[in-house]
Coordinates of C-alpha atoms in Angstrom, one line a residue:
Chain A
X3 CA -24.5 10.1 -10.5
X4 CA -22.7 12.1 -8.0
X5 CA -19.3 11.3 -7.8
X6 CA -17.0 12.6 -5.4
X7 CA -18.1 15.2 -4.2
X8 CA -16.1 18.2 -2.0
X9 CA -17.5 21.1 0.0
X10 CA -16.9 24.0 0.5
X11 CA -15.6 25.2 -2.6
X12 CA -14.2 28.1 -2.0
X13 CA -12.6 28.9 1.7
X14 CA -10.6 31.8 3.1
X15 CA -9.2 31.2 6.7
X16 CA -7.0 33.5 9.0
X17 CA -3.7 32.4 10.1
X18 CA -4.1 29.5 13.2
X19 CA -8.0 29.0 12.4
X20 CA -8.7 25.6 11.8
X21 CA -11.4 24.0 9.2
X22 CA -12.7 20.6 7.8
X23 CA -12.6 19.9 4.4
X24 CA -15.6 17.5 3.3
X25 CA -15.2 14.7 0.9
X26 CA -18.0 12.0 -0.2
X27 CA -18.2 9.5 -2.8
X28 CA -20.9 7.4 -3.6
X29 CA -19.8 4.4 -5.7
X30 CA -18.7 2.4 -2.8
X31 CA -14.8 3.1 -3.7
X32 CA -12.8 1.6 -0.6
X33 CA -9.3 3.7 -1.2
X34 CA -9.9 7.2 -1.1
X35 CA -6.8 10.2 -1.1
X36 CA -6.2 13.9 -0.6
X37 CA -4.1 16.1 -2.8
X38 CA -3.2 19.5 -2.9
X39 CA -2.3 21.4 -6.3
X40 CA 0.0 24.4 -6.4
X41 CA 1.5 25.9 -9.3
X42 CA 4.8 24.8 -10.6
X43 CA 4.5 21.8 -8.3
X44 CA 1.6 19.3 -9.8
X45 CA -0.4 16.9 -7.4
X46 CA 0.8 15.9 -4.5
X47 CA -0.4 13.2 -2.3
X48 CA -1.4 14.6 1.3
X49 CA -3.3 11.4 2.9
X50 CA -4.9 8.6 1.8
X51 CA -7.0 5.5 2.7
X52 CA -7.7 1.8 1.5
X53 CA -11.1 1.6 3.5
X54 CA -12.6 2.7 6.5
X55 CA -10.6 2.9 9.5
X56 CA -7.2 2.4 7.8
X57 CA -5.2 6.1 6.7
X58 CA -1.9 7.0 6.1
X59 CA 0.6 9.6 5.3
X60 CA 1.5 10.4 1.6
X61 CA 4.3 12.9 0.7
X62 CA 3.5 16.4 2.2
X63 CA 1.0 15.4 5.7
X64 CA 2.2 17.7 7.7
X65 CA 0.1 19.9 9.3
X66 CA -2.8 18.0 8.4
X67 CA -5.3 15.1 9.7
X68 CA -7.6 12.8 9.1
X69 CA -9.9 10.1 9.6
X70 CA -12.0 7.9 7.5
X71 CA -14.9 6.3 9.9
X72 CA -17.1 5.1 6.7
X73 CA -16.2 3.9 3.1
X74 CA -18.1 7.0 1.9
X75 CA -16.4 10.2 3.8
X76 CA -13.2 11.3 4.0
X77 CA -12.3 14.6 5.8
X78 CA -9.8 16.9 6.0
X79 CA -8.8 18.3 9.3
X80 CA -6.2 21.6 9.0
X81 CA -5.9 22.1 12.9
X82 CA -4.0 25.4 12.8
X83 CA -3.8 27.0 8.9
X84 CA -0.9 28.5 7.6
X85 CA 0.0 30.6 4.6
X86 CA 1.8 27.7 3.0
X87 CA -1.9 26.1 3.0
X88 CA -3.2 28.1 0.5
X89 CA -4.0 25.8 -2.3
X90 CA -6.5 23.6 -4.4
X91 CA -6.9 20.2 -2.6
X92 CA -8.5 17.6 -4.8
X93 CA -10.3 14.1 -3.2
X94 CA -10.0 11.6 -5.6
X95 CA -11.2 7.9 -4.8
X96 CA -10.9 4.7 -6.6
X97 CA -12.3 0.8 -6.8
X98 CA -10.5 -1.4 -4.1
X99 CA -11.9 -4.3 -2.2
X100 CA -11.3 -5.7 1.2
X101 CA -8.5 -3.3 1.9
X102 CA -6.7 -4.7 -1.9
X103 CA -6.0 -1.9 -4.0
X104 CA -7.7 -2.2 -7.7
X105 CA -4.6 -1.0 -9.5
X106 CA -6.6 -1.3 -12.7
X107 CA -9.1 1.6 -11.4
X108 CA -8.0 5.0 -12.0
X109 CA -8.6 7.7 -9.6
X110 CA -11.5 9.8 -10.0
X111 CA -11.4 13.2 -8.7
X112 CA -14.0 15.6 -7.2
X113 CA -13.9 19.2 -8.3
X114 CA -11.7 20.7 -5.6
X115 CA -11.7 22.8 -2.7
X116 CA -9.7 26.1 -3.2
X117 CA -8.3 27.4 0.2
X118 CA -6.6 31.0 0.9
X119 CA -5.0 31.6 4.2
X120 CA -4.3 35.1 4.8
Chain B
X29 CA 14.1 10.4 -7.2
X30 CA 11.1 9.8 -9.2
X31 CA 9.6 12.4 -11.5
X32 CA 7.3 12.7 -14.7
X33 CA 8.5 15.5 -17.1
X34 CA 5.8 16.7 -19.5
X35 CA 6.7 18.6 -22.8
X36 CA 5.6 21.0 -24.0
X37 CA 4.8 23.0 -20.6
X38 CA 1.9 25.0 -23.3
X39 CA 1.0 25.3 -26.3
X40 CA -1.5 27.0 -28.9
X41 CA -3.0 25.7 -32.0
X42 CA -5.6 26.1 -34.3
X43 CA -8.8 24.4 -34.5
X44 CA -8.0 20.9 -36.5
X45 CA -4.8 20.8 -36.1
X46 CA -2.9 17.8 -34.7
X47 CA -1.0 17.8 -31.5
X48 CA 1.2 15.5 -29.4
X49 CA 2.1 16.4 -25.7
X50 CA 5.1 14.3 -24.6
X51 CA 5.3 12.8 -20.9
X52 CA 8.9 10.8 -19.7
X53 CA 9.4 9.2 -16.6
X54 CA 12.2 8.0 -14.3
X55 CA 10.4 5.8 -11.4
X56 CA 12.2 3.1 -9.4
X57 CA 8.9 0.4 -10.1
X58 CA 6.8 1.2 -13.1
X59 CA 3.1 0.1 -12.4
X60 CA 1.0 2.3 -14.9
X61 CA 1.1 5.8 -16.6
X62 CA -2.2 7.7 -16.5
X63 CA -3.6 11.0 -18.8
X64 CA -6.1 13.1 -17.2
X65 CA -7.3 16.2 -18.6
X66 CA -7.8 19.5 -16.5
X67 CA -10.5 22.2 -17.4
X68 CA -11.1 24.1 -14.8
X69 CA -12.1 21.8 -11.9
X70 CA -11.5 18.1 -11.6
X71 CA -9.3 16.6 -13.4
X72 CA -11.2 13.5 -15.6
X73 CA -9.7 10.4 -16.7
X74 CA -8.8 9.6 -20.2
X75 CA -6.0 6.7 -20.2
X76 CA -4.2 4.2 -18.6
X77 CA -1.3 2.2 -20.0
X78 CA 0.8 -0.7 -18.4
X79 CA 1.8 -2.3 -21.6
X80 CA 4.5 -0.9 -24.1
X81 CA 3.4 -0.4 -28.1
X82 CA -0.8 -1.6 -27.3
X83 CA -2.2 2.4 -28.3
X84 CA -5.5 3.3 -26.5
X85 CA -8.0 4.9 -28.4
X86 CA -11.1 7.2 -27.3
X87 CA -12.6 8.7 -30.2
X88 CA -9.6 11.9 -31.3
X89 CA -7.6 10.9 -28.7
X90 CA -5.1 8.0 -28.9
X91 CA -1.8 7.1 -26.5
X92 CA 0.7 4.6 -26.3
X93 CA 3.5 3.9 -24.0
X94 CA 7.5 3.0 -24.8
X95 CA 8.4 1.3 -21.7
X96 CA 11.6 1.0 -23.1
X97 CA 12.5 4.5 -23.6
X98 CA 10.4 5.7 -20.6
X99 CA 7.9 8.3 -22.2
X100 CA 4.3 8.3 -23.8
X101 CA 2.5 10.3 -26.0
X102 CA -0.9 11.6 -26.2
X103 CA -2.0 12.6 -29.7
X104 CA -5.2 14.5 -30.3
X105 CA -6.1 14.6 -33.9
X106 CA -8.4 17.5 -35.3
X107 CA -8.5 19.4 -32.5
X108 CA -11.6 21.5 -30.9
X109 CA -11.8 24.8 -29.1
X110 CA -13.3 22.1 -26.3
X111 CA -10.0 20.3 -26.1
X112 CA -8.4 23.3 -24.6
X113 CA -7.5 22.7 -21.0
X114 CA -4.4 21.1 -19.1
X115 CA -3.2 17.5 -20.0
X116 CA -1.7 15.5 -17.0
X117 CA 0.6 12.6 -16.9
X118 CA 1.0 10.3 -14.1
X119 CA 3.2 7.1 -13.2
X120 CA 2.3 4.5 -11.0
X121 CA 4.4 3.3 -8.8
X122 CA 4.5 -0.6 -8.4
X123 CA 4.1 -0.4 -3.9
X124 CA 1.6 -1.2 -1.5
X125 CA -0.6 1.9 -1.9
X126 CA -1.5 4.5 -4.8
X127 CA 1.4 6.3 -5.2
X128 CA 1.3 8.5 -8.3
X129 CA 4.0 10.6 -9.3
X130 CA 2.5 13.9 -11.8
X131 CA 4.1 15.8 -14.0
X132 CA 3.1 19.3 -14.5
X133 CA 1.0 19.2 -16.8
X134 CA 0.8 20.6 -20.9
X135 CA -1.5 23.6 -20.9
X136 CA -3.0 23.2 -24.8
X137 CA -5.1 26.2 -26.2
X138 CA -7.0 25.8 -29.3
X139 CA -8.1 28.6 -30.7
X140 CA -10.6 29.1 -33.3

């Protein structure tokens, strides 16, 4: 009954180090999404995918990649971190079948990665 | 622009009492409006609503949309030190991917 599940969950990076950040579900959800949460400024949609091998952009992806080469992981690449990373990034995933979006599924989310960059 | 505004931003109660956080919405395509709550980690699931005046009810907790006016409410009747956390509201917009636009959230304290 895992979930979605993230590691690490804590991180503190240098300035221009890069890291992954690991997401995994295991109920077989096609459309998976990154967030970040910062204070004063709610979720906000980094990436996201409707199945494996299809991603793309949501409202703040710069500075960040991914890939999504199976239905069940879902990394986070930051190539070179910067201060303005620092942030709790939530995974969240939800039901969605042959690359159609379940719209009646909500998201579920996993329990967060919290990233400093000093 | 789209944006979810929730009210109050926090509040503090008593254990028992009754409480209703407000969430309004301007969004160009209405799809859904979502509640989460927040303790400290992952934020869990507790409603969705597409259909105005049909309330949703899980156990203390109830909700119901006004897709006329633009808002929901989420009520939590005789409230529990373990309903203190953050309450999130979401819309849906109606597009070709899961585009959710959140408010910031009602942080609710009950205290004993």
């Amino acid at each position: 009954n895992a979930g979605v599940t993230q590691t690490p969950k804590f991180q503190v990076l240098k300035t221009g180090q890069s890291m992954t950040l690991q997401c995994a579900q295991d109920m077989n959800h096609e459309y998976m999404s990154w967030y970040r949460q910062d204070p004063g400024m709610g979720l906000r949609l980094i990436h996201y995918s409707v199945g494996a091998g299809i991603t793309d952009q949501g409202e703040v992806p710069n500075g960040y990649n991914v890939s999504r080469s199976t239905t069940e992981d879902f990394p986070l690449r930051l190539l070179s971190a910067a201060p303005s990373q620092t942030s709790v990034y939530f995974c969240a995933s939800s039901y969605s079948s042959g690359g159609t979006i379940s719209y009646n599924s909500p998201l579920h989310f996993g329990n967060g990665t919290r990233l400093t960059v000093t | 622009e789209d944006k979810v505004v929730q009210s109050p931003l926090s509040l503090v109660v008593h254990e028992g009492d009754t409480v209703t956080l407000n969430c309004s919405y301007e969004v160009t395509n209405f799809r859904s409006l979502l509640w989460y709550k927040q303790e400290k980690k992952a934020p869990t699931f507790l409603f969705m609503l597409t259909s105005s005046g049909i309330e949703k009810k899980s156990g203390r907790l109830s909700s119901i949309l006004d897709k006329k006016e633009l808002f929901s409410i989420l009520n939590i009747t005789a409230t529990q030190t373990g309903d203190s956390a953050v309450y999130l509201c979401a819309v849906e917009n109606a597009g070709n991917n899961r585009k959710l636009i959140w408010g910031l959230g009602t942080s609710l304290a009950v205290n004993p």
